[in-house]
XYZ file of N, CA and C in Angstrom:
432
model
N 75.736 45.117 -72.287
C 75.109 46.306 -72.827
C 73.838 46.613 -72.044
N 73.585 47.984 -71.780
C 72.904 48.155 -70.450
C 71.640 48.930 -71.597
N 70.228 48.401 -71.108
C 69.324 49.678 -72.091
C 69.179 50.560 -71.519
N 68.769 52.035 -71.445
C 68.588 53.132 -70.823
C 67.011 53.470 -71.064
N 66.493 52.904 -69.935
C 65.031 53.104 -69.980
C 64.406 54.435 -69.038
N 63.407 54.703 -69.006
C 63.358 56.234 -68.562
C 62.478 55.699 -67.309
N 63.336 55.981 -66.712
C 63.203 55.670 -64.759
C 62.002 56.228 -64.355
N 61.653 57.453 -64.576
C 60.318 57.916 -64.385
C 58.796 57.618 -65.148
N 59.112 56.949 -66.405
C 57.816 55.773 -66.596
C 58.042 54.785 -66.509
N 59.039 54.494 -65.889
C 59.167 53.014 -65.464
C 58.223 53.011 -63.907
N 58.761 54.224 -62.686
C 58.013 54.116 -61.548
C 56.531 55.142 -62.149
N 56.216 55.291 -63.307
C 54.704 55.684 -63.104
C 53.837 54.610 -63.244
N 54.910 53.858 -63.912
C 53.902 52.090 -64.620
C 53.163 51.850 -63.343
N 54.476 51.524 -62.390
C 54.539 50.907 -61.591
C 53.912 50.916 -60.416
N 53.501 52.651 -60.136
C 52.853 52.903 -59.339
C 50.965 53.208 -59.858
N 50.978 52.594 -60.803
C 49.687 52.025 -61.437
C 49.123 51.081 -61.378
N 50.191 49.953 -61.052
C 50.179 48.558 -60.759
C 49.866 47.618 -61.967
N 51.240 48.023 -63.029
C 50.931 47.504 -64.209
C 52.248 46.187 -63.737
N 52.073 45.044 -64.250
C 53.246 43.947 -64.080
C 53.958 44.172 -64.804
N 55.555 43.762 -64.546
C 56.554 43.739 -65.512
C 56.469 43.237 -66.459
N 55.772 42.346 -67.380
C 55.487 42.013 -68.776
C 54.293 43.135 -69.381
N 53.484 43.587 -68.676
C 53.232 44.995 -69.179
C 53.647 46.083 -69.179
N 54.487 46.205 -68.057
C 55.525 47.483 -68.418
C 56.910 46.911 -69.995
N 57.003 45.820 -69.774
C 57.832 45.509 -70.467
C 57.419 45.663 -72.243
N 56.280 45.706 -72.111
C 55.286 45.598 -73.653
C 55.201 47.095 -73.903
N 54.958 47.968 -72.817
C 54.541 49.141 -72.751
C 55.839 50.150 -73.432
N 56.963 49.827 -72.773
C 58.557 50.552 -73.033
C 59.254 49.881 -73.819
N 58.575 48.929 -74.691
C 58.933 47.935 -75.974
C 60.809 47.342 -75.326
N 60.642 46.509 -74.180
C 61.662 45.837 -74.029
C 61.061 43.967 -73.239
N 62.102 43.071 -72.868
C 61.516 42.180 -72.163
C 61.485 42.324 -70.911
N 60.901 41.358 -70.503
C 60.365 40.944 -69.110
C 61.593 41.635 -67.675
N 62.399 40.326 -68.405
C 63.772 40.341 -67.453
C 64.228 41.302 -67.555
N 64.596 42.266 -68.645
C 65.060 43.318 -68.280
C 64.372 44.308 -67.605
N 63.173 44.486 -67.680
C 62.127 45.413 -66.528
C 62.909 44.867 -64.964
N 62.492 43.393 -64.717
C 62.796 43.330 -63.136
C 64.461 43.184 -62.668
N 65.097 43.328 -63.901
C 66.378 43.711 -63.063
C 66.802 45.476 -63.398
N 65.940 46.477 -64.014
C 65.414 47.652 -63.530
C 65.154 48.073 -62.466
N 64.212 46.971 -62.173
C 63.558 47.659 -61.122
C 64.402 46.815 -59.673
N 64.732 45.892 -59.938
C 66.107 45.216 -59.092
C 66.847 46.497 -58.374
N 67.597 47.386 -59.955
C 68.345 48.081 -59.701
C 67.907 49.533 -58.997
N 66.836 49.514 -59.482
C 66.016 50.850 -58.675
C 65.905 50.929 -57.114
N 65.592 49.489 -56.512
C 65.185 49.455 -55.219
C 66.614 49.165 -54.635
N 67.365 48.762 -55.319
C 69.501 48.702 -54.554
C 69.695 49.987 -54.465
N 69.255 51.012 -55.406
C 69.558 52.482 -54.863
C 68.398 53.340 -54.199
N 67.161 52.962 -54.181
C 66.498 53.720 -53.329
C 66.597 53.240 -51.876
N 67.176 51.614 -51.662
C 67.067 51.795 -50.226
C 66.521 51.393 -49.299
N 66.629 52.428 -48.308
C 65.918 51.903 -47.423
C 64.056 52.874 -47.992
N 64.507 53.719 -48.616
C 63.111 54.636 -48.918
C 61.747 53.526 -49.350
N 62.300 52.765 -50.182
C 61.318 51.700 -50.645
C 60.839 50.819 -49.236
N 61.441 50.825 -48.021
C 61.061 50.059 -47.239
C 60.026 50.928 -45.973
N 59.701 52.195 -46.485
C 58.745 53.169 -45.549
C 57.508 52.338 -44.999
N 56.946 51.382 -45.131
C 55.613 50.970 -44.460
C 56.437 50.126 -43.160
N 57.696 49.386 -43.443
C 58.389 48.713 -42.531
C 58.739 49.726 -41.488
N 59.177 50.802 -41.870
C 60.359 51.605 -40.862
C 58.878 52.353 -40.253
N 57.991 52.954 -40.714
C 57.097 53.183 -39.895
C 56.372 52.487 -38.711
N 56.400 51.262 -39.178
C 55.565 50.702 -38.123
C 56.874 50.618 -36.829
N 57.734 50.286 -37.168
C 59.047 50.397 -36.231
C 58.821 51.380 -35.410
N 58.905 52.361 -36.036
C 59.155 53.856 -35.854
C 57.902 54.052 -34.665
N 56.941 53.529 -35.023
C 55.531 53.681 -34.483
C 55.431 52.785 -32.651
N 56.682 51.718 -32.895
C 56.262 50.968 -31.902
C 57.638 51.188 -31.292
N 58.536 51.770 -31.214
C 59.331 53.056 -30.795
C 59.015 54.008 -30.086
N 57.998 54.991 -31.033
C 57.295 55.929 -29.686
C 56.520 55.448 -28.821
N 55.502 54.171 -29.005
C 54.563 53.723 -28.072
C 55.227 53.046 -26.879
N 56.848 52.555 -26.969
C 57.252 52.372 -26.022
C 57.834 53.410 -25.554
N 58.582 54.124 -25.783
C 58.316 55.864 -24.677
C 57.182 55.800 -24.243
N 56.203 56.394 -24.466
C 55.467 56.464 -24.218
C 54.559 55.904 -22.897
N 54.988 55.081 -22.885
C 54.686 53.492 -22.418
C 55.440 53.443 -20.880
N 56.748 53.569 -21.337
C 57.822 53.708 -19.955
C 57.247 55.332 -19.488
N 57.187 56.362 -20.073
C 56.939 57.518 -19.183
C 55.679 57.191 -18.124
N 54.640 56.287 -18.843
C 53.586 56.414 -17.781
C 53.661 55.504 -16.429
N 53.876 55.567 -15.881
C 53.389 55.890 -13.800
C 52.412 55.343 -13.561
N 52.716 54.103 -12.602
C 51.094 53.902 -11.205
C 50.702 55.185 -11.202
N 51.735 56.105 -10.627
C 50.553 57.598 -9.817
C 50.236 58.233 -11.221
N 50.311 58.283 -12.356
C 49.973 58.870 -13.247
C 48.797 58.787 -13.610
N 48.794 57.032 -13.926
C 47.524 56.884 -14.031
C 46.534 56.699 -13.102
N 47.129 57.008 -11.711
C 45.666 56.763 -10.448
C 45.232 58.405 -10.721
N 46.242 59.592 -11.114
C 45.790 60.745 -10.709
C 45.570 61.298 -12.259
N 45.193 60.458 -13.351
C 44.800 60.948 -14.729
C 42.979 60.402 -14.859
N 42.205 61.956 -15.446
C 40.882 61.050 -15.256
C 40.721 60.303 -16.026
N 39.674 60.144 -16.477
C 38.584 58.501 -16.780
C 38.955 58.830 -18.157
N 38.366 60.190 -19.287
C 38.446 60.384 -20.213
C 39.749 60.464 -21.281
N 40.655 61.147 -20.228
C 42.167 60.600 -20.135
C 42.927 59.309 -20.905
N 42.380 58.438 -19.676
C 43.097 57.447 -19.961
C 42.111 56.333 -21.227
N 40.803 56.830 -21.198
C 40.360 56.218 -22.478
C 40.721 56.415 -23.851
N 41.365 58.190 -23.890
C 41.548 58.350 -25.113
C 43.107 57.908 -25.614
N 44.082 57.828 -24.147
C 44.920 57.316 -24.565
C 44.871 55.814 -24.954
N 43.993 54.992 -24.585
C 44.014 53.517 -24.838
C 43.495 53.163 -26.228
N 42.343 54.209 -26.704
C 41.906 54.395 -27.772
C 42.778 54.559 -28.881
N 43.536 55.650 -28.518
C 44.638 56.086 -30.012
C 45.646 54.484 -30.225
N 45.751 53.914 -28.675
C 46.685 52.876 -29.004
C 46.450 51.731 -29.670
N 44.959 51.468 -29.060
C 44.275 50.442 -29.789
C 44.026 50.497 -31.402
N 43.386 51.859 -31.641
C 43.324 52.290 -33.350
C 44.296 51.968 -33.888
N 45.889 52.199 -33.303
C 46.936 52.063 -34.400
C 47.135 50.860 -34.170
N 46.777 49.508 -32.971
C 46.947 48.447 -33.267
C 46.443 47.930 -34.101
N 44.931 47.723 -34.156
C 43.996 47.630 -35.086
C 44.282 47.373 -36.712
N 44.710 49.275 -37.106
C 45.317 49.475 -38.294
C 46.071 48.650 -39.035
N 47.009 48.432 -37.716
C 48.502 47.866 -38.437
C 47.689 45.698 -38.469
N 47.039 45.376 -37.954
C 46.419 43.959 -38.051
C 45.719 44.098 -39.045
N 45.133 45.328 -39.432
C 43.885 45.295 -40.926
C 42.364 45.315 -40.048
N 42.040 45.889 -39.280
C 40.803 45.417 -38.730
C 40.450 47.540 -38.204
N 40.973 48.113 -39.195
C 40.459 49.805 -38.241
C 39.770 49.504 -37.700
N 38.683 49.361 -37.488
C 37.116 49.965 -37.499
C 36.813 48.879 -36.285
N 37.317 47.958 -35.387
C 37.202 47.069 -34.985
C 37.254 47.459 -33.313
N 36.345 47.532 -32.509
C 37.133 48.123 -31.153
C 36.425 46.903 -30.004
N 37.023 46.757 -29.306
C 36.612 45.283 -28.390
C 37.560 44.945 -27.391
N 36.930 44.577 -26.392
C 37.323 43.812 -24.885
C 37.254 45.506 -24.052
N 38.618 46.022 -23.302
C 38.518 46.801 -22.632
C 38.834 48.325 -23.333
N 39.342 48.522 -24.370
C 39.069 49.632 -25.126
C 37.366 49.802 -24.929
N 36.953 48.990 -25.596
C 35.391 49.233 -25.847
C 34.505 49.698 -24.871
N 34.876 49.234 -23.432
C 34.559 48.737 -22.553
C 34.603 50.389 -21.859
N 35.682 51.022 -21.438
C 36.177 51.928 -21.528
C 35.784 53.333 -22.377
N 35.269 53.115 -23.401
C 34.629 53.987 -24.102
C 33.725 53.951 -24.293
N 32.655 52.950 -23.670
C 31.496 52.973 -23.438
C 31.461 53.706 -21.753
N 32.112 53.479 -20.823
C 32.254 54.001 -19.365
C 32.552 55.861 -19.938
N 33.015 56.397 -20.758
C 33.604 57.511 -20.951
C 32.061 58.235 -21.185
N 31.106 57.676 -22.482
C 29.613 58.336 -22.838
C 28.899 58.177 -21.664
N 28.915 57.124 -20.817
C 28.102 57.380 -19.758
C 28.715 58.344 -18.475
N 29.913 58.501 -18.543
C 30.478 60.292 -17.694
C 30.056 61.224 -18.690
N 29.825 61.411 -19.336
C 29.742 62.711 -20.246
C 28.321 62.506 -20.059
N 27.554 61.990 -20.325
C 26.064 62.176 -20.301
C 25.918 62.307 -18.511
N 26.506 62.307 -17.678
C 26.028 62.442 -16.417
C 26.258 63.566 -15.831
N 27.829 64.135 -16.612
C 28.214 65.113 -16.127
C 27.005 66.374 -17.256
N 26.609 66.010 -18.280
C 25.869 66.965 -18.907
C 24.130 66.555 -18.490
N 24.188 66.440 -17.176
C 22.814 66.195 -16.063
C 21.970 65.717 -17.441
N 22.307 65.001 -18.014
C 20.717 64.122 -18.456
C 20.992 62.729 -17.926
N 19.584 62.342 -18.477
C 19.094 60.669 -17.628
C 19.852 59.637 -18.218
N 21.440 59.366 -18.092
C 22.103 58.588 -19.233
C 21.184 57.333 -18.991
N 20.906 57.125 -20.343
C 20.692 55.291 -20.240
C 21.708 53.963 -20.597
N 22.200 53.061 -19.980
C 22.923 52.459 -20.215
C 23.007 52.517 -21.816
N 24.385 52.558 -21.970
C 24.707 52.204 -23.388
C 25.755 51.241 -23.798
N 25.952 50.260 -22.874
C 26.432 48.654 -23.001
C 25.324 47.747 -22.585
N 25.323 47.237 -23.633
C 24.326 46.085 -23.964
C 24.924 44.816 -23.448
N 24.293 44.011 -22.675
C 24.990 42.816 -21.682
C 24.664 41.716 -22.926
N 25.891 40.926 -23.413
C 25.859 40.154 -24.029
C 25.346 38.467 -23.428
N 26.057 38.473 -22.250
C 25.119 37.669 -21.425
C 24.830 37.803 -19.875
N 24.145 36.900 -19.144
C 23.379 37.395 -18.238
C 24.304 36.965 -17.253
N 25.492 36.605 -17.343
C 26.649 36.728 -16.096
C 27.678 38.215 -16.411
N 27.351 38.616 -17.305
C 28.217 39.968 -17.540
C 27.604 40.866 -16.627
N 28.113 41.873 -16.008
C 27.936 42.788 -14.975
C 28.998 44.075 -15.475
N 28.031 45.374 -15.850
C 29.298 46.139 -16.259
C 28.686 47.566 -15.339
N 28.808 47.990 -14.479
C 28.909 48.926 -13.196
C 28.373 50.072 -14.215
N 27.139 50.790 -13.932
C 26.881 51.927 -14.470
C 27.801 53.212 -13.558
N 28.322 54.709 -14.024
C 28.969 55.471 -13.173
C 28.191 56.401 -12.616
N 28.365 56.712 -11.528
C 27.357 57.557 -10.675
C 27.747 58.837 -9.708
């Protein structure tokens, strides 16, 4: 005997982040029957329930296009700002997908610090370095 519980407060519980013994208290049934509900919910939604998976797929899919289209001569004859912002977008969505957004370091950084000092040169003011030498064997080429 099957109960007929109402599918749409079952996924509002749920997307509240109430547990199955509180949804189960909530729609006055037990436990077990909530998670083989919701068992049965995710056998017919699919693959839909699996969207954070198929995205990142999906994501590292285009970055390899992407990836194969670009060229030695592409990138000798793409400028500076160019190829920072493409390394940038790539790095951000690496970032993202590790949990660290906000995090930018080694040659991304490196790179987008080289990008403010073309833009401040090409907009004729006195750029002042804006990489800070962490130590005194680091050497990072101001652009001129």
């Amino acid at each position: 005997m099957s109960i007929d519980l109402d599918k749409a407060e079952l996924l509002a519980l749920l997307e509240r982040g109430f547990s199955p013994p509180e949804i189960a208290k909530t729609m006055g049934t037990t436990p077990p029957t909530i998670r083989q509900r919701i068992a049965a919910l995710q056998q017919e939604q699919g693959v839909l329930l699996q969207y954070r998976q198929l995205q990142n797929l999906r994501l590292t899919e285009l970055q390899h296009a992407i990836l194969e289209a670009i060229t030695p001569e592409k990138i000798a004859e793409a400028p500076l700002n160019v190829l920072v912002q493409a390394f940038k977008i790539l790095k951000d969505k690496e970032l993202v997908m590790t949990g660290n957004p906000t995090e930018i370091k080694g040659l991304v950084g490196y790179l987008v610090e080289l990008e403010k000092q073309e833009i401040a040169i090409t907009l004729n003011s006195n750029p002042e370095p804006v990489i800070e030498q962490e130590k005194e064997e680091t050497y990072i080429p101001r652009l001129q």
